Coordinates of C-alpha atoms and ligand atoms in Angstrom, one line a residue:
M470 CA 159.6 -33.1 114.5
Q471 CA 162.7 -33.1 116.9
L472 CA 164.2 -30.0 114.7
L473 CA 161.3 -28.2 115.1
N474 CA 160.8 -28.9 118.7
R475 CA 164.5 -27.5 119.3
S476 CA 163.7 -24.3 117.5
L477 CA 160.5 -24.3 119.0
G478 CA 162.3 -24.5 122.6
E479 CA 164.7 -21.7 121.5
M480 CA 162.1 -19.4 120.6
N481 CA 160.2 -19.9 123.7
L482 CA 163.1 -19.5 125.7
S483 CA 164.3 -16.2 123.9
F484 CA 160.8 -15.0 124.5
K485 CA 160.6 -15.7 128.3
K486 CA 163.9 -13.6 128.7
K487 CA 162.5 -10.8 126.9
E488 CA 159.2 -10.7 129.1
I489 CA 161.1 -11.4 132.2
A490 CA 163.3 -8.3 131.3
F491 CA 160.2 -6.6 130.5
L492 CA 158.5 -7.5 134.0
K493 CA 161.7 -6.5 136.0
I494 CA 161.7 -3.1 134.6
A495 CA 157.8 -2.8 135.0
F496 CA 158.3 -4.1 138.6
S497 CA 160.9 -1.5 139.5
Q498 CA 159.1 1.4 137.8
G499 CA 156.0 0.4 139.6
L500 CA 157.7 0.4 143.0
Y501 CA 159.2 3.9 142.3
T502 CA 156.0 5.4 141.4
S503 CA 154.3 4.1 143.8
M504 CA 157.1 5.5 146.3
L505 CA 157.1 8.9 144.7
V506 CA 153.2 9.1 144.7
S507 CA 153.2 7.8 148.5
A508 CA 155.5 10.3 149.2
M509 CA 153.7 13.0 147.3
L510 CA 150.6 12.2 149.4
C511 CA 152.3 12.4 152.7
L512 CA 153.9 15.8 151.8
L513 CA 150.5 17.2 150.4
F514 CA 148.9 16.0 153.8
F515 CA 151.6 17.5 155.9
L516 CA 151.0 20.9 153.8
R517 CA 147.5 20.5 154.1
V518 CA 147.6 20.4 157.8
K519 CA 149.8 23.1 158.3
N520 CA 147.2 25.0 155.9
L521 CA 150.0 25.9 153.4
V522 CA 147.9 24.3 150.6
T523 CA 144.0 24.5 149.6
V524 CA 141.6 21.3 148.9
G525 CA 141.8 22.6 145.4
D526 CA 145.7 22.4 145.3
F527 CA 145.7 19.0 146.6
A528 CA 143.0 17.6 144.1
L529 CA 145.0 19.3 141.3
I530 CA 148.3 17.8 142.3
L531 CA 147.0 14.5 143.0
G532 CA 145.2 14.6 139.5
L533 CA 148.2 15.9 137.7
S534 CA 150.7 13.3 139.2
S535 CA 148.4 10.3 138.5
Q536 CA 148.3 11.4 134.7
I537 CA 152.3 11.8 134.7
T538 CA 152.5 8.2 136.2
D539 CA 149.6 7.2 133.4
H540 CA 152.3 8.8 130.5
I541 CA 155.5 7.0 132.1
W542 CA 153.6 3.6 132.0
N543 CA 152.7 4.2 128.2
C544 CA 156.3 5.2 127.4
T545 CA 157.5 1.8 128.8
E546 CA 154.8 0.2 126.7
I547 CA 156.1 1.9 123.6
M548 CA 159.7 1.5 124.4
H549 CA 159.0 -2.1 124.7
R550 CA 157.2 -2.3 121.3
I551 CA 160.0 -0.2 119.5
N552 CA 162.7 -2.7 121.0
G553 CA 161.0 -5.8 119.7
N554 CA 160.2 -4.3 116.2
S555 CA 163.9 -2.7 115.9
G556 CA 165.3 -6.6 116.5
M557 CA 162.7 -7.8 113.8
C558 CA 163.7 -5.0 111.4
G559 CA 167.6 -5.6 112.2
Q560 CA 167.1 -9.3 111.4
Y561 CA 165.2 -8.7 108.1
I562 CA 167.4 -6.0 107.0
T563 CA 170.9 -8.1 107.6
Y564 CA 169.2 -10.4 105.2
V565 CA 168.3 -7.9 102.6
L566 CA 171.4 -6.2 102.6
S567 CA 173.6 -9.4 102.9
P568 CA 176.3 -8.7 99.9
T569 CA 176.0 -11.1 97.0
E570 CA 178.3 -13.7 96.0
V571 CA 178.8 -12.5 92.3
K572 CA 180.3 -8.9 92.2
D573 CA 180.5 -6.7 88.8
K574 CA 184.0 -6.3 87.9
N575 CA 185.9 -2.7 88.1
N576 CA 184.6 -0.7 85.2
P577 CA 182.0 -3.2 83.8
V578 CA 180.4 -2.9 80.2
S579 CA 176.6 -2.5 79.7
L580 CA 175.5 -5.3 77.4
S581 CA 173.2 -4.2 74.6
V582 CA 172.6 -7.4 72.2
K583 CA 172.9 -7.2 68.8
R584 CA 172.6 -10.8 67.3
G585 CA 172.1 -13.0 70.2
N586 CA 174.7 -15.4 70.0
I587 CA 175.7 -17.5 73.1
S588 CA 178.7 -19.1 73.8
F589 CA 180.1 -21.7 76.5
N590 CA 184.0 -22.0 76.2
H591 CA 185.7 -24.7 78.1
V592 CA 183.4 -23.7 80.9
V593 CA 184.6 -25.6 84.7
F594 CA 181.9 -25.1 87.1
G595 CA 180.8 -27.1 90.5
Y596 CA 178.3 -25.5 93.4
H597 CA 181.3 -26.7 95.6
E598 CA 184.8 -26.0 95.2
K599 CA 185.7 -29.6 95.6
R600 CA 182.9 -31.3 93.5
I601 CA 183.3 -30.2 89.7
F602 CA 180.1 -30.9 88.1
F603 CA 180.9 -29.1 84.7
H604 CA 184.4 -30.3 83.5
D605 CA 184.9 -28.7 80.4
L606 CA 181.5 -27.4 78.8
N607 CA 181.4 -26.1 75.6
L608 CA 178.6 -25.0 73.4
E609 CA 177.5 -22.5 70.4
I610 CA 174.1 -21.1 70.2
L611 CA 173.6 -19.2 67.1
P612 CA 171.4 -15.7 66.6
N613 CA 167.8 -16.4 66.9
E614 CA 168.4 -20.2 67.2
K615 CA 166.0 -22.1 69.4
I616 CA 167.6 -24.6 71.7
G617 CA 166.0 -27.3 74.0
L618 CA 167.7 -29.3 77.1
V619 CA 166.8 -32.3 77.9
G620 CA 168.3 -34.7 80.5
H621 CA 167.6 -36.7 83.5
S622 CA 166.9 -35.0 86.8
G623 CA 170.2 -33.5 88.3
S624 CA 172.0 -33.9 84.8
G625 CA 172.8 -29.8 84.4
K626 CA 169.9 -28.3 82.8
T627 CA 169.4 -25.4 85.4
T628 CA 172.9 -25.3 86.1
L629 CA 173.8 -23.8 82.6
I630 CA 171.1 -21.3 82.6
N631 CA 172.2 -20.2 86.4
L632 CA 175.7 -19.8 84.7
L633 CA 174.2 -17.9 81.7
L634 CA 172.3 -15.5 84.0
R635 CA 175.2 -15.2 86.3
F636 CA 174.1 -16.3 89.6
Y637 CA 177.2 -18.3 89.7
E638 CA 180.8 -17.6 88.3
P639 CA 182.5 -20.3 86.3
V640 CA 185.9 -21.8 88.1
S641 CA 187.2 -21.5 84.7
G642 CA 186.2 -21.1 81.0
K643 CA 184.1 -18.1 79.4
I644 CA 180.6 -17.7 78.6
C645 CA 180.3 -14.8 76.0
I646 CA 177.0 -13.2 74.4
D647 CA 178.0 -11.6 70.9
G648 CA 181.6 -12.4 71.9
T649 CA 181.7 -10.2 75.1
N650 CA 182.3 -12.3 78.4
I651 CA 179.4 -12.1 80.8
G652 CA 181.9 -11.4 83.6
E653 CA 182.9 -8.3 82.0
L654 CA 179.3 -7.1 81.9
T655 CA 177.0 -5.4 84.6
Q656 CA 174.6 -7.7 85.9
D657 CA 171.7 -5.7 85.5
S658 CA 172.3 -5.1 81.9
L659 CA 172.8 -8.6 81.3
R660 CA 169.5 -9.7 83.3
M661 CA 167.4 -6.6 81.1
N662 CA 168.4 -8.4 78.1
I663 CA 167.4 -11.7 78.9
S664 CA 163.7 -13.0 79.7
F665 CA 163.7 -15.6 82.2
I666 CA 161.0 -17.6 83.3
A667 CA 162.0 -20.1 86.1
Q668 CA 161.6 -23.6 87.4
D669 CA 159.5 -22.1 90.4
A670 CA 158.3 -18.7 89.2
I671 CA 159.7 -15.9 91.3
L672 CA 156.7 -14.0 92.4
F673 CA 156.8 -11.1 94.9
H674 CA 153.9 -10.6 97.8
R675 CA 152.5 -7.5 95.8
S676 CA 149.7 -7.2 93.3
V677 CA 149.2 -9.0 90.1
L678 CA 149.5 -5.9 88.2
E679 CA 153.0 -5.2 89.6
N680 CA 154.1 -8.6 89.4
I681 CA 153.8 -8.6 85.9
K682 CA 155.0 -5.1 85.6
Y683 CA 158.2 -6.0 87.0
G684 CA 159.0 -7.3 83.7
C685 CA 158.8 -3.5 82.1
I686 CA 158.3 -0.9 84.8
N687 CA 157.5 1.7 82.5
A688 CA 154.6 -0.4 80.5
N689 CA 151.2 0.9 81.3
D690 CA 148.2 -0.8 82.8
D691 CA 146.9 -1.4 79.1
D692 CA 150.1 -3.2 78.2
V693 CA 150.0 -5.5 81.2
I694 CA 146.3 -6.4 80.5
R695 CA 147.5 -7.4 77.1
A696 CA 150.3 -9.6 78.1
A697 CA 148.0 -11.5 80.4
K698 CA 145.5 -12.1 77.7
R699 CA 148.3 -13.2 75.5
A700 CA 149.5 -15.7 78.4
N701 CA 146.0 -17.0 79.1
A702 CA 146.1 -15.2 82.3
H703 CA 143.8 -12.8 82.0
E704 CA 140.5 -14.8 82.6
F705 CA 141.7 -16.3 85.8
I706 CA 143.1 -12.8 87.1
K707 CA 139.6 -10.9 86.5
D708 CA 137.9 -13.5 88.8
L709 CA 140.4 -12.9 91.7
R710 CA 138.9 -11.2 94.6
F711 CA 140.2 -7.7 93.5
G712 CA 141.2 -8.4 89.8
Y713 CA 144.5 -7.2 88.9
D714 CA 144.8 -5.2 92.1
T715 CA 144.9 -8.7 94.2
V716 CA 147.8 -9.2 96.4
I717 CA 149.0 -12.7 95.7
G718 CA 151.1 -13.3 99.2
E719 CA 154.7 -14.5 99.5
R720 CA 156.0 -16.0 96.4
G721 CA 152.4 -16.0 95.0
V722 CA 151.2 -18.7 97.6
T723 CA 147.7 -17.8 97.1
L724 CA 147.9 -19.1 93.5
S725 CA 148.1 -22.5 91.7
G726 CA 151.3 -23.5 90.3
G727 CA 150.0 -23.0 86.6
Q728 CA 148.5 -19.7 87.4
R729 CA 152.0 -18.8 88.8
Q730 CA 153.6 -19.8 85.7
R731 CA 151.1 -17.8 83.6
I732 CA 152.0 -14.7 85.5
A733 CA 155.8 -15.3 84.9
I734 CA 155.1 -16.0 81.0
A735 CA 153.0 -12.5 81.0
R736 CA 156.0 -10.8 82.8
A737 CA 158.5 -12.2 80.0
M738 CA 156.2 -11.2 77.0
L739 CA 155.8 -7.5 78.6
K740 CA 159.7 -7.6 78.9
N741 CA 160.1 -8.9 75.4
A742 CA 164.3 -9.4 75.9
P743 CA 166.3 -10.6 72.8
I744 CA 166.9 -13.8 74.6
L745 CA 164.5 -16.0 76.3
V746 CA 165.1 -18.5 78.6
M747 CA 162.6 -20.9 80.2
D748 CA 163.3 -23.5 82.8
E749 CA 160.4 -25.9 82.9
A750 CA 158.2 -22.9 82.4
T751 CA 154.9 -24.9 81.2
S752 CA 155.7 -27.9 83.5
Q753 CA 152.6 -27.3 85.9
L754 CA 150.0 -26.1 83.3
D755 CA 147.8 -29.2 81.7
S756 CA 148.4 -30.0 78.4
I757 CA 144.9 -28.1 77.3
T758 CA 145.9 -24.7 78.4
E759 CA 149.7 -25.3 77.3
M760 CA 148.1 -26.3 74.1
Y761 CA 146.4 -22.8 74.0
L762 CA 149.8 -21.2 75.1
Q763 CA 151.8 -22.7 72.3
E764 CA 150.8 -20.3 69.7
T765 CA 151.5 -17.4 71.9
L766 CA 154.9 -19.0 73.0
D767 CA 155.6 -19.5 69.4
D768 CA 154.9 -15.8 69.0
L769 CA 157.3 -14.7 71.9
M770 CA 160.3 -16.7 70.6
K771 CA 160.2 -15.0 67.2
N772 CA 163.6 -13.2 66.4
K773 CA 164.8 -14.2 69.7
T774 CA 167.7 -16.6 70.8
V775 CA 165.9 -19.2 73.2
I776 CA 166.9 -21.7 75.5
I777 CA 164.2 -23.9 77.1
A778 CA 164.9 -26.7 79.3
A779 CA 162.0 -29.2 79.7
H780 CA 160.8 -32.5 81.1
R781 CA 158.2 -32.6 78.6
I782 CA 159.8 -33.5 75.6
S783 CA 156.7 -32.8 73.4
T784 CA 157.3 -29.2 74.3
I785 CA 161.1 -29.0 72.8
A786 CA 160.7 -31.4 69.9
K787 CA 160.4 -28.8 67.4
M788 CA 163.6 -26.7 68.6
D789 CA 166.5 -26.2 66.3
R790 CA 168.7 -28.2 68.1
I791 CA 168.5 -30.0 71.3
F792 CA 171.2 -30.9 73.6
V793 CA 170.9 -34.2 76.0
F794 CA 172.5 -33.6 79.3
D795 CA 174.0 -36.5 81.4
N796 CA 175.5 -35.9 84.7
G797 CA 176.8 -32.5 83.6
A798 CA 178.2 -33.3 80.4
I799 CA 176.4 -32.8 76.8
K800 CA 176.2 -36.4 75.5
N801 CA 174.6 -35.4 72.1
C802 CA 173.1 -32.6 70.1
G803 CA 170.9 -32.3 67.2
S804 CA 167.2 -32.0 65.8
H805 CA 164.6 -34.1 67.3
D806 CA 165.0 -36.5 64.3
Y807 CA 168.5 -36.6 64.3
L808 CA 168.8 -37.8 68.1
I809 CA 165.6 -40.2 67.9
Q810 CA 167.8 -41.9 65.6
N811 CA 171.5 -41.8 67.0
C812 CA 171.0 -40.9 70.8
D813 CA 169.5 -43.8 73.1
T814 CA 169.1 -41.5 76.2
Y815 CA 167.0 -39.2 74.1
K816 CA 165.2 -42.0 72.9
Q817 CA 164.4 -43.2 76.2
L818 CA 163.7 -39.8 77.4
W819 CA 161.2 -39.3 74.6
E820 CA 159.3 -43.1 75.4
K821 CA 159.3 -42.1 78.7
L822 CA 158.3 -38.3 79.1
R823 CA 156.4 -37.5 75.8
C824 CA 152.8 -36.5 76.6
Ligands
ATP723 N1 172.5 -24.5 94.7 C1 173.1 -25.8 94.7 N2 174.1 -26.0 95.4 C2 174.4 -27.5 95.3 N3 174.5 -28.1 94.5 C3 173.2 -27.7 93.3 C4 172.7 -26.5 93.2 N4 171.8 -26.4 92.6 C5 171.9 -27.9 91.9 N5 173.0 -28.7 92.4 C6 173.1 -29.8 92.3 O1 173.8 -29.9 90.8 C7 173.5 -30.8 90.0 C8 172.7 -30.3 88.7 O2 171.2 -29.7 89.1 P1 170.5 -29.0 88.3 O3 169.4 -28.2 88.9 O4 171.3 -28.3 87.1 O5 169.8 -30.3 87.5 P2 168.7 -30.5 86.4 O6 169.0 -30.9 85.3 O7 167.9 -28.9 86.1 O8 167.5 -31.1 87.3 P3 165.9 -31.0 87.1 O9 165.5 -31.7 85.8 O10 165.4 -31.9 88.3 O11 165.5 -29.5 87.0 C9 172.4 -31.9 91.0 O12 173.4 -32.8 91.2 C10 172.3 -30.9 92.2 O13 172.0 -31.8 93.3
MG724 MG1 166.3 -27.9 86.7

């Protein structure tokens, strides 16, 4: 509350400063124009007394000068608005154009996934230089293998995904796809080859159609509708006010969490990239919707290397292998049956979180 009060106070102060500056300009402008009009009136009276101007001239000059004063006032108003808006635009542009931390290397290679093999070799990483989180992370995912990531909250599941998508660079070690270090790739080509459904679905303040189409810009409307149907989203989309043309607000605020996730799933279906990464992609769906979606998700996973992080262990119990994370390290790995027998952490998670 204190913080909010302080920010509101600062905003109020800047607003007052701006309005006072405008008032000063308006006052001096008013003063000068009134002086100008008064001087002109005196001159006109003088010329009229001397019979140098007619009554018609008098009225015409007075009319014209009042029009000119009006225009000057309008110009000041417009300048005031332009100043305000250009300030706001400046702020947004700085935000949009701020350089990204991860940059492509010189002569980066474009990725074209042939097999879908992923490996982490001696990866060391921390969000802060002095606090290393992954000390020596090693894992190998085979082509078309379906991998589950489990672990308590904060154990490192999303961090592994962030590194694979190259949102961050490791301090040392290599992350390779089909043997190529992702640090050597163009970020665009890397992300083109990965369908990613984030923990918090990334949606834009655009229509539902455009949001789904973002997965494949060249897709046509029929493809979008087909993907939405497969993602169990078509029914609720067609009930929205303008159907597929409904604008869903900043980050999709006008939709429920489950609806946002289904749009993100439809987008991934349309993209159909060879690597599929899902981070709690179905956490906000009720069990019935998730059950309906399961068949579609199974279909989506076919012939792809898949990584799924989930709290709901039932979602990933049938994966080929499951990695159990504990505080930035892989504690164990294997099939569900193996882990139930051999990993206490997994057993605890399974007992607490299966539903
Ligand atoms: N952007 C960030 N900056 C700094 N620290 C972060 C950032 N993102 C995550 N962390 C920290 O890294 C650790 C691992 O977080 P991560 O998001 O990978 O956990 P998670 O296993 O995905 O958890 P959850 O199940 O809650 O999603 C946590 O201690 C977290 O606080
Ligand atoms: Mg996470």
